[in-house]
PDB file of C-alpha atoms in Angstrom:
ATOM      1  CA  MET V   1      65.270 130.342 119.312  1.00 51.00           C
ATOM      2  CA  ARG V   2      65.983 128.031 122.248  1.00 51.00           C
ATOM      3  CA  SER V   3      65.774 124.942 120.039  1.00 51.00           C
ATOM      4  CA  LEU V   4      68.227 126.539 117.567  1.00 44.00           C
ATOM      5  CA  ARG V   5      70.652 127.286 120.433  1.00 49.00           C
ATOM      6  CA  ARG V   6      70.219 123.751 121.772  1.00 48.00           C
ATOM      7  CA  ARG V   7      70.897 122.215 118.335  1.00 44.00           C
ATOM      8  CA  THR V   8      73.941 124.450 117.878  1.00 43.00           C
ATOM      9  CA  GLY V   9      75.190 123.392 121.312  1.00 47.00           C
ATOM     10  CA  GLU V  10      74.697 119.694 120.444  1.00 48.00           C
ATOM     11  CA  ALA V  11      76.530 120.131 117.139  1.00 40.00           C
ATOM     12  CA  VAL V  12      79.466 121.861 118.851  1.00 38.00           C
ATOM     13  CA  GLY V  13      79.509 119.086 121.477  1.00 40.00           C
ATOM     14  CA  LEU V  14      79.597 116.385 118.789  1.00 34.00           C
ATOM     15  CA  LEU V  15      82.415 118.172 116.969  1.00 36.00           C
ATOM     16  CA  PHE V  16      84.358 118.384 120.233  1.00 37.00           C
ATOM     17  CA  VAL V  17      83.901 114.651 120.924  1.00 35.00           C
ATOM     18  CA  PHE V  18      84.832 113.783 117.318  1.00 35.00           C
ATOM     19  CA  GLY V  19      87.914 116.003 117.403  1.00 39.00           C
ATOM     20  CA  PHE V  20      88.983 114.577 120.766  1.00 38.00           C
ATOM     21  CA  ALA V  21      88.522 110.983 119.581  1.00 40.00           C
ATOM     22  CA  VAL V  22      90.552 111.533 116.415  1.00 43.00           C
ATOM     23  CA  LEU V  23      93.249 113.821 117.774  1.00 45.00           C
ATOM     24  CA  ARG V  24      93.693 112.285 121.218  1.00 45.00           C
ATOM     25  CA  PRO V  25      95.890 109.340 120.086  1.00 47.00           C
ATOM     26  CA  SER V  26      98.491 111.647 118.555  1.00 47.00           C
ATOM     27  CA  ARG V  27      99.111 113.177 122.003  1.00 49.00           C
ATOM     28  CA  PHE V  28     100.167 109.794 123.413  1.00 63.00           C
ATOM     29  CA  TRP V  29     101.827 108.121 120.433  1.00 72.00           C
ATOM     30  CA  PRO V  30     105.538 108.754 119.966  1.00 87.00           C
ATOM     31  CA  PRO V  31     106.620 110.952 117.044  1.00 92.00           C
ATOM     32  CA  LYS V  32     108.169 109.342 113.947  1.00 92.00           C
ATOM     33  CA  TRP V  33     111.713 110.426 114.813  1.00 94.00           C
ATOM     34  CA  MET V  34     111.414 108.549 118.104  1.00 94.00           C
ATOM     35  CA  LEU V  35     110.057 105.443 116.366  1.00 95.00           C
ATOM     36  CA  ARG V  36     113.020 105.536 113.958  1.00 94.00           C
ATOM     37  CA  ARG V  37     115.383 105.748 116.917  1.00 95.00           C
ATOM     38  CA  ILE V  38     113.662 102.786 118.591  1.00 95.00           C
ATOM     39  CA  ALA V  39     113.860 100.765 115.344  1.00 95.00           C
ATOM     40  CA  ALA V  40     117.651 101.243 115.295  1.00 95.00           C
ATOM     41  CA  SER V  41     118.145 100.547 119.025  1.00 95.00           C
ATOM     42  CA  ALA V  42     120.138  97.673 120.545  1.00 95.00           C
ATOM     43  CA  GLU V  43     116.972  96.121 121.992  1.00 95.00           C
ATOM     44  CA  VAL V  44     115.315  95.889 118.578  1.00 96.00           C
ATOM     45  CA  ARG V  45     118.584  94.722 117.015  1.00 95.00           C
ATOM     46  CA  ALA V  46     118.641  91.700 119.345  1.00 95.00           C
ATOM     47  CA  GLU V  47     115.060  90.771 118.384  1.00 96.00           C
ATOM     48  CA  ARG V  48     115.936  91.342 114.721  1.00 96.00           C
ATOM     49  CA  GLU V  49     118.845  88.901 114.908  1.00 96.00           C
ATOM     50  CA  SER V  50     116.627  86.266 116.520  1.00 94.00           C
ATOM     51  CA  ALA V  51     113.978  86.713 113.796  1.00 95.00           C
ATOM     52  CA  ALA V  52     116.655  86.421 111.090  1.00 95.00           C
ATOM     53  CA  GLU V  53     117.952  83.159 112.586  1.00 95.00           C
ATOM     54  CA  LYS V  54     114.459  81.623 112.491  1.00 94.00           C
ATOM     55  CA  LEU V  55     113.850  82.697 108.894  1.00 95.00           C
ATOM     56  CA  LEU V  56     117.231  81.535 107.644  1.00 95.00           C
ATOM     57  CA  ALA V  57     116.868  78.187 109.439  1.00 95.00           C
ATOM     58  CA  ARG V  58     113.608  77.661 107.562  1.00 95.00           C
ATOM     59  CA  VAL V  59     115.257  78.704 104.269  1.00 95.00           C
ATOM     60  CA  ARG V  60     117.909  76.017 104.845  1.00 95.00           C
ATOM     61  CA  GLU V  61     115.173  73.429 105.560  1.00 94.00           C
ATOM     62  CA  ILE V  62     113.451  74.284 102.283  1.00 95.00           C
ATOM     63  CA  GLU V  63     116.672  74.101 100.289  1.00 95.00           C
ATOM     64  CA  ALA V  64     117.479  70.695 101.841  1.00 95.00           C
ATOM     65  CA  GLY V  65     113.897  69.460 101.396  1.00 95.00           C
ATOM     66  CA  VAL V  66     113.680  70.322  97.691  1.00 95.00           C
ATOM     67  CA  PRO V  67     117.056  69.143  96.292  1.00 91.00           C
ATOM     68  CA  TRP V  68     116.389  70.365  92.735  1.00 94.00           C
ATOM     69  CA  LEU V  69     115.541  73.875  93.929  1.00 94.00           C
ATOM     70  CA  ARG V  70     118.559  76.063  93.178  1.00 92.00           C
ATOM     71  CA  ALA V  71     118.086  79.522  94.647  1.00 95.00           C
ATOM     72  CA  LEU V  72     119.029  82.311  92.257  1.00 96.00           C
ATOM     73  CA  ASP V  73     118.722  84.654  95.212  1.00 95.00           C
ATOM     74  CA  VAL V  74     117.452  84.775  98.776  1.00 96.00           C
ATOM     75  CA  VAL V  75     116.131  88.243  99.584  1.00 95.00           C
ATOM     76  CA  ILE V  76     115.619  89.272 103.211  1.00 95.00           C
ATOM     77  CA  ARG V  77     113.361  92.286 103.698  1.00 96.00           C
ATOM     78  CA  ASP V  78     113.326  93.792 107.182  1.00 96.00           C
ATOM     79  CA  GLU V  79     110.999  96.713 107.909  1.00 96.00           C
ATOM     80  CA  CYS V  80     109.630  98.758 110.779  1.00 96.00           C
ATOM     81  CA  VAL V  81     106.372 100.420 109.741  1.00 95.00           C
ATOM     82  CA  ASP V  82     104.229 103.144 111.319  1.00 93.00           C
ATOM     83  CA  VAL V  83     100.812 101.475 111.726  1.00 91.00           C
ATOM     84  CA  ARG V  84      98.978 104.241 113.573  1.00 85.00           C
ATOM     85  CA  GLY V  85      96.788 105.246 110.651  1.00 71.00           C
ATOM     86  CA  HIS V  86      95.329 101.727 110.557  1.00 57.00           C
ATOM     87  CA  HIS V  87      93.723 101.986 113.991  1.00 45.00           C
ATOM     88  CA  ILE V  88      91.698 105.207 114.238  1.00 44.00           C
ATOM     89  CA  SER V  89      88.144 104.407 115.306  1.00 41.00           C
ATOM     90  CA  LEU V  90      85.506 106.472 117.036  1.00 40.00           C
ATOM     91  CA  PHE V  91      83.909 103.389 118.555  1.00 41.00           C
ATOM     92  CA  GLU V  92      86.853 101.956 120.499  1.00 42.00           C
ATOM     93  CA  ALA V  93      86.744 102.763 124.181  1.00 40.00           C
ATOM     94  CA  SER V  94      90.506 102.877 124.689  1.00 41.00           C
ATOM     95  CA  THR V  95      93.564 103.662 122.619  1.00 42.00           C
ATOM     96  CA  SER V  96      96.037 102.257 125.166  1.00 43.00           C
ATOM     97  CA  THR V  97      96.487  98.921 123.356  1.00 52.00           C
ATOM     98  CA  ARG V  98      96.894 100.322 119.861  1.00 77.00           C
ATOM     99  CA  GLU V  99     100.197  99.786 118.115  1.00 85.00           C
ATOM    100  CA  SER V 100     102.371 102.625 116.856  1.00 90.00           C
ATOM    101  CA  MET V 101     105.020 100.624 115.010  1.00 94.00           C
ATOM    102  CA  THR V 102     105.608  97.000 114.090  1.00 95.00           C
ATOM    103  CA  CYS V 103     108.862  95.467 112.869  1.00 96.00           C
ATOM    104  CA  ARG V 104     108.633  92.407 110.649  1.00 95.00           C
ATOM    105  CA  MET V 105     111.026  90.365 108.543  1.00 96.00           C
ATOM    106  CA  SER V 106     110.334  88.360 105.382  1.00 96.00           C
ATOM    107  CA  ALA V 107     112.478  86.085 103.230  1.00 96.00           C
ATOM    108  CA  PHE V 108     111.965  85.343  99.541  1.00 97.00           C
ATOM    109  CA  ILE V 109     113.633  82.358  97.871  1.00 97.00           C
ATOM    110  CA  VAL V 110     113.831  83.184  94.162  1.00 97.00           C
ATOM    111  CA  PHE V 111     114.320  80.231  91.811  1.00 96.00           C
ATOM    112  CA  SER V 112     113.739  79.233  88.209  1.00 95.00           C
ATOM    113  CA  PRO V 113     112.686  75.625  87.556  1.00 93.00           C
ATOM    114  CA  GLU V 114     113.735  73.856  84.384  1.00 88.00           C
ATOM    115  CA  ARG V 115     110.093  73.119  83.610  1.00 91.00           C
ATOM    116  CA  ASP V 116     106.740  74.857  83.659  1.00 94.00           C
ATOM    117  CA  PRO V 117     106.601  76.851  86.926  1.00 94.00           C
ATOM    118  CA  GLU V 118     103.085  75.632  87.717  1.00 94.00           C
ATOM    119  CA  ASP V 119     104.233  72.003  87.424  1.00 95.00           C
ATOM    120  CA  ALA V 120     107.248  72.717  89.638  1.00 95.00           C
ATOM    121  CA  VAL V 121     105.059  74.296  92.328  1.00 95.00           C
ATOM    122  CA  ALA V 122     102.644  71.331  92.127  1.00 95.00           C
ATOM    123  CA  GLU V 123     105.561  68.954  92.734  1.00 95.00           C
ATOM    124  CA  ILE V 124     106.759  71.001  95.724  1.00 96.00           C
ATOM    125  CA  ARG V 125     103.262  70.892  97.194  1.00 94.00           C
ATOM    126  CA  ARG V 126     103.242  67.099  96.806  1.00 95.00           C
ATOM    127  CA  THR V 127     106.733  66.345  98.102  1.00 94.00           C
ATOM    128  CA  PHE V 128     107.606  69.178 100.536  1.00 94.00           C
ATOM    129  CA  PRO V 129     104.465  71.253 101.083  1.00 92.00           C
ATOM    130  CA  PRO V 130     104.531  74.620 102.848  1.00 91.00           C
ATOM    131  CA  PRO V 131     102.672  74.390 106.174  1.00 89.00           C
ATOM    132  CA  ASP V 132      98.997  75.294 106.346  1.00 84.00           C
ATOM    133  CA  GLY V 133      98.774  78.391 108.513  1.00 82.00           C
ATOM    134  CA  LEU V 134     101.864  79.317 110.518  1.00 84.00           C
ATOM    135  CA  SER V 135     104.903  77.083 110.870  1.00 80.00           C
ATOM    136  CA  PRO V 136     106.161  76.289 114.404  1.00 74.00           C
ATOM    137  CA  GLY V 137     108.458  79.324 114.113  1.00 79.00           C
ATOM    138  CA  GLY V 138     105.479  81.607 113.442  1.00 87.00           C
ATOM    139  CA  ILE V 139     106.190  81.956 109.717  1.00 94.00           C
ATOM    140  CA  SER V 140     103.515  82.029 107.002  1.00 94.00           C
ATOM    141  CA  GLU V 141     104.598  80.624 103.637  1.00 95.00           C
ATOM    142  CA  SER V 142     103.310  80.858 100.104  1.00 94.00           C
ATOM    143  CA  LEU V 143     104.480  79.998  96.589  1.00 95.00           C
ATOM    144  CA  HIS V 144     104.119  82.328  93.592  1.00 95.00           C
ATOM    145  CA  TRP V 145     105.267  82.072  89.989  1.00 96.00           C
ATOM    146  CA  ASP V 146     105.390  84.117  86.804  1.00 95.00           C
ATOM    147  CA  THR V 147     102.329  83.972  84.590  1.00 94.00           C
ATOM    148  CA  ASP V 148     101.468  85.809  81.389  1.00 91.00           C
ATOM    149  CA  GLU V 149      99.290  88.187  83.404  1.00 93.00           C
ATOM    150  CA  ARG V 150     101.440  88.702  86.491  1.00 94.00           C
ATOM    151  CA  LYS V 151     105.150  88.533  87.280  1.00 94.00           C
ATOM    152  CA  VAL V 152     106.385  87.719  90.774  1.00 94.00           C
ATOM    153  CA  ALA V 153     107.700  90.585  92.886  1.00 92.00           C
ATOM    154  CA  VAL V 154     109.440  91.044  96.215  1.00 88.00           C
ATOM    155  CA  GLU V 155     107.410  93.894  97.635  1.00 79.00           C
ATOM    156  CA  GLY V 156     107.688  95.857 100.831  1.00 78.00           C
ATOM    157  CA  ALA V 157     106.241  98.949 102.452  1.00 78.00           C
ATOM    158  CA  HIS V 158     106.958 102.155 100.538  1.00 81.00           C
ATOM    159  CA  ASP V 159     106.782 104.312 103.672  1.00 84.00           C
ATOM    160  CA  ALA V 160     108.769 102.213 106.177  1.00 92.00           C
ATOM    161  CA  LEU V 161     110.317 104.119 109.094  1.00 93.00           C
ATOM    162  CA  TRP V 162     113.314 101.782 108.996  1.00 95.00           C
ATOM    163  CA  ALA V 163     114.146  99.237 106.301  1.00 95.00           C
ATOM    164  CA  ARG V 164     116.952  96.942 105.227  1.00 94.00           C
ATOM    165  CA  LEU V 165     117.157  94.698 102.174  1.00 92.00           C
ATOM    166  CA  THR V 166     119.841  92.021 101.914  1.00 93.00           C
ATOM    167  CA  ARG V 167     120.498  89.578  99.086  1.00 93.00           C
ATOM    168  CA  ARG V 168     122.449  86.368  99.189  1.00 91.00           C
ATOM    169  CA  HIS V 169     123.677  86.457  95.589  1.00 86.00           C
ATOM    170  CA  GLY V 170     124.407  90.065  94.763  1.00 78.00           C
ATOM    171  CA  GLU V 171     122.324  92.919  93.455  1.00 84.00           C
ATOM    172  CA  LYS V 172     120.577  91.564  90.374  1.00 88.00           C
ATOM    173  CA  SER V 173     116.947  92.625  90.074  1.00 91.00           C
ATOM    174  CA  LEU V 174     114.168  90.128  89.465  1.00 93.00           C
ATOM    175  CA  GLY V 175     113.964  91.485  85.927  1.00 93.00           C
ATOM    176  CA  GLN V 176     117.629  90.646  85.307  1.00 95.00           C
ATOM    177  CA  LEU V 177     117.256  87.181  86.848  1.00 94.00           C
ATOM    178  CA  ARG V 178     114.181  86.565  84.687  1.00 95.00           C
ATOM    179  CA  GLN V 179     116.010  87.664  81.560  1.00 95.00           C
ATOM    180  CA  GLU V 180     118.938  85.318  82.306  1.00 94.00           C
ATOM    181  CA  ASN V 181     116.998  82.299  83.623  1.00 95.00           C
ATOM    182  CA  GLY V 182     113.439  82.417  82.296  1.00 94.00           C
ATOM    183  CA  ALA V 183     110.240  82.275  84.376  1.00 95.00           C
ATOM    184  CA  LEU V 184     110.726  82.797  88.108  1.00 96.00           C
ATOM    185  CA  CYS V 185     109.123  81.299  91.196  1.00 97.00           C
ATOM    186  CA  VAL V 186     109.217  82.853  94.669  1.00 97.00           C
ATOM    187  CA  TRP V 187     108.797  80.980  97.939  1.00 97.00           C
ATOM    188  CA  ALA V 188     107.749  83.746 100.335  1.00 96.00           C
ATOM    189  CA  LEU V 189     108.261  83.373 104.092  1.00 96.00           C
ATOM    190  CA  ARG V 190     106.676  86.098 106.198  1.00 95.00           C
ATOM    191  CA  GLY V 191     107.517  86.235 109.879  1.00 93.00           C
ATOM    192  CA  GLN V 192     105.243  87.546 112.597  1.00 93.00           C
ATOM    193  CA  PRO V 193     106.171  90.969 114.027  1.00 94.00           C
ATOM    194  CA  TYR V 194     109.327  90.578 116.096  1.00 95.00           C
ATOM    195  CA  PHE V 195     108.972  93.964 117.795  1.00 96.00           C
ATOM    196  CA  THR V 196     105.988  96.186 118.464  1.00 94.00           C
ATOM    197  CA  VAL V 197     105.700  99.672 119.938  1.00 93.00           C
ATOM    198  CA  VAL V 198     102.346 100.414 121.554  1.00 85.00           C
TER     199      VAL V 198
END
């Protein structure tokens, strides 16, 4: 009987520790409404403008460095995302350094070469290659193109707390641009988080 009581006590203790470890972060993390308010604040707006300047400066460098590249559109995707669900762990000693929200901006240069997209990308990599790793401005870059199996997309988070999408050349979708111009290529520039809430 004692061993049954002891095992029951141990099980209840483990459940208490588990529940505390999982539920404890939610007591300290700000609620979503507060994160949305922070994302729209003047402080974040200033960081957002600085991030946009860096991205657009790099877009201009690319357009100058590849003279034949004619952008059909330049899409800027700016998002603040709740990242709390990505960090729950029973084995971390502290939750004080975990992030609640990160804000990040990406730019996508959409173009359609007058040749096979794979050949066009190969030429870019020879003559004006994207940097390996991060550029000096903290931007990661990659090139993608339409294939028979996969069409390029400009994707973002579906559950962003705050989001803004801007286009240089109007509101045409990638599908419309593809229909009018043929196969598309996308030069993706993804900035590091410009604002983080812990």
